[in-house]
Amino acid sequence: MDISGVSPERLVSATLQQRETQTQLEAQVGLLKDTQEAQGDAIMSLIAAVPAPQPDGSLGNNVDLRV
């Protein structure tokens, strides 16, 4: 690629624009990951808050086998 006809100012400007775009993308990805982690934590909290069912000792002792 021949860049001899491109001004240094344009090269610097393009490089700075690419860096800014990359920084914005990294920030968005970081925010997305944080949001997903917070949602995962909230889901785990809700699951942990549901009480476990207690077995009823009187169930299952009498089985009706009549057809």
PDB file of C-alpha atoms in Angstrom:
ATOM      1  CA  MET A   1       0.000   0.000   0.000  1.00  0.00           C
ATOM      2  CA  ASP A   2       1.452   3.323  -1.059  1.00  0.00           C
ATOM      3  CA  ILE A   3       0.749   6.041   1.498  1.00  0.00           C
ATOM      4  CA  SER A   4       3.161   8.614   0.089  1.00  0.00           C
ATOM      5  CA  GLY A   5       0.268  10.721  -1.236  1.00  0.00           C
ATOM      6  CA  VAL A   6      -1.509  10.867   2.124  1.00  0.00           C
ATOM      7  CA  SER A   7      -0.858  13.810   4.394  1.00  0.00           C
ATOM      8  CA  PRO A   8       0.536  13.111   7.871  1.00  0.00           C
ATOM      9  CA  GLU A   9      -2.356  15.029   9.397  1.00  0.00           C
ATOM     10  CA  ARG A  10      -4.857  12.642   7.780  1.00  0.00           C
ATOM     11  CA  LEU A  11      -2.910   9.644   9.041  1.00  0.00           C
ATOM     12  CA  VAL A  12      -2.824  11.015  12.569  1.00  0.00           C
ATOM     13  CA  SER A  13      -6.512  11.900  12.404  1.00  0.00           C
ATOM     14  CA  ALA A  14      -7.439   8.418  11.143  1.00  0.00           C
ATOM     15  CA  THR A  15      -5.311   6.768  13.835  1.00  0.00           C
ATOM     16  CA  LEU A  16      -6.890   8.863  16.580  1.00  0.00           C
ATOM     17  CA  GLN A  17     -10.367   8.074  15.239  1.00  0.00           C
ATOM     18  CA  GLN A  18      -9.593   4.350  15.260  1.00  0.00           C
ATOM     19  CA  ARG A  19      -8.308   4.554  18.833  1.00  0.00           C
ATOM     20  CA  GLU A  20     -11.402   6.455  19.946  1.00  0.00           C
ATOM     21  CA  THR A  21     -13.674   3.903  18.270  1.00  0.00           C
ATOM     22  CA  GLN A  22     -11.743   1.041  19.879  1.00  0.00           C
ATOM     23  CA  THR A  23     -12.006   2.693  23.305  1.00  0.00           C
ATOM     24  CA  GLN A  24     -15.754   3.163  22.887  1.00  0.00           C
ATOM     25  CA  LEU A  25     -16.188  -0.472  21.884  1.00  0.00           C
ATOM     26  CA  GLU A  26     -14.158  -1.664  24.873  1.00  0.00           C
ATOM     27  CA  ALA A  27     -16.280   0.479  27.195  1.00  0.00           C
ATOM     28  CA  GLN A  28     -19.492  -0.913  25.700  1.00  0.00           C
ATOM     29  CA  VAL A  29     -18.273  -4.490  26.029  1.00  0.00           C
ATOM     30  CA  GLY A  30     -17.275  -3.837  29.637  1.00  0.00           C
ATOM     31  CA  LEU A  31     -20.693  -2.368  30.401  1.00  0.00           C
ATOM     32  CA  LEU A  32     -22.412  -5.330  28.748  1.00  0.00           C
ATOM     33  CA  LYS A  33     -20.361  -7.799  30.792  1.00  0.00           C
ATOM     34  CA  ASP A  34     -21.103  -5.913  34.017  1.00  0.00           C
ATOM     35  CA  THR A  35     -24.815  -5.881  33.193  1.00  0.00           C
ATOM     36  CA  GLN A  36     -24.849  -9.600  32.447  1.00  0.00           C
ATOM     37  CA  GLU A  37     -22.991 -10.331  35.680  1.00  0.00           C
ATOM     38  CA  ALA A  38     -25.453  -8.208  37.678  1.00  0.00           C
ATOM     39  CA  GLN A  39     -28.377 -10.028  36.062  1.00  0.00           C
ATOM     40  CA  GLY A  40     -26.778 -13.374  36.839  1.00  0.00           C
ATOM     41  CA  ASP A  41     -26.271 -12.354  40.462  1.00  0.00           C
ATOM     42  CA  ALA A  42     -29.900 -11.221  40.707  1.00  0.00           C
ATOM     43  CA  ILE A  43     -31.122 -14.519  39.265  1.00  0.00           C
ATOM     44  CA  MET A  44     -28.989 -16.495  41.704  1.00  0.00           C
ATOM     45  CA  SER A  45     -30.356 -14.401  44.591  1.00  0.00           C
ATOM     46  CA  LEU A  46     -33.916 -15.122  43.510  1.00  0.00           C
ATOM     47  CA  ILE A  47     -33.225 -18.832  43.180  1.00  0.00           C
ATOM     48  CA  ALA A  48     -31.568 -18.900  46.605  1.00  0.00           C
ATOM     49  CA  ALA A  49     -34.573 -17.084  48.125  1.00  0.00           C
ATOM     50  CA  VAL A  50     -37.026 -19.803  47.052  1.00  0.00           C
ATOM     51  CA  PRO A  51     -37.497 -22.164  49.979  1.00  0.00           C
ATOM     52  CA  ALA A  52     -36.742 -25.803  49.339  1.00  0.00           C
ATOM     53  CA  PRO A  53     -39.823 -28.004  49.572  1.00  0.00           C
ATOM     54  CA  GLN A  54     -39.951 -30.081  52.737  1.00  0.00           C
ATOM     55  CA  PRO A  55     -40.916 -33.716  52.311  1.00  0.00           C
ATOM     56  CA  ASP A  56     -44.211 -34.713  53.915  1.00  0.00           C
ATOM     57  CA  GLY A  57     -43.656 -37.866  55.940  1.00  0.00           C
ATOM     58  CA  SER A  58     -47.239 -39.069  55.556  1.00  0.00           C
ATOM     59  CA  LEU A  59     -47.185 -39.162  51.765  1.00  0.00           C
ATOM     60  CA  GLY A  60     -46.222 -42.291  49.905  1.00  0.00           C
ATOM     61  CA  ASN A  61     -47.002 -44.755  52.687  1.00  0.00           C
ATOM     62  CA  ASN A  62     -50.366 -45.965  51.372  1.00  0.00           C
ATOM     63  CA  VAL A  63     -50.510 -47.124  47.780  1.00  0.00           C
ATOM     64  CA  ASP A  64     -53.893 -47.988  46.250  1.00  0.00           C
ATOM     65  CA  LEU A  65     -53.334 -50.989  43.982  1.00  0.00           C
ATOM     66  CA  ARG A  66     -56.972 -51.648  43.091  1.00  0.00           C
ATOM     67  CA  VAL A  67     -57.735 -51.519  39.382  1.00  0.00           C
TER      68      VAL A  67
END
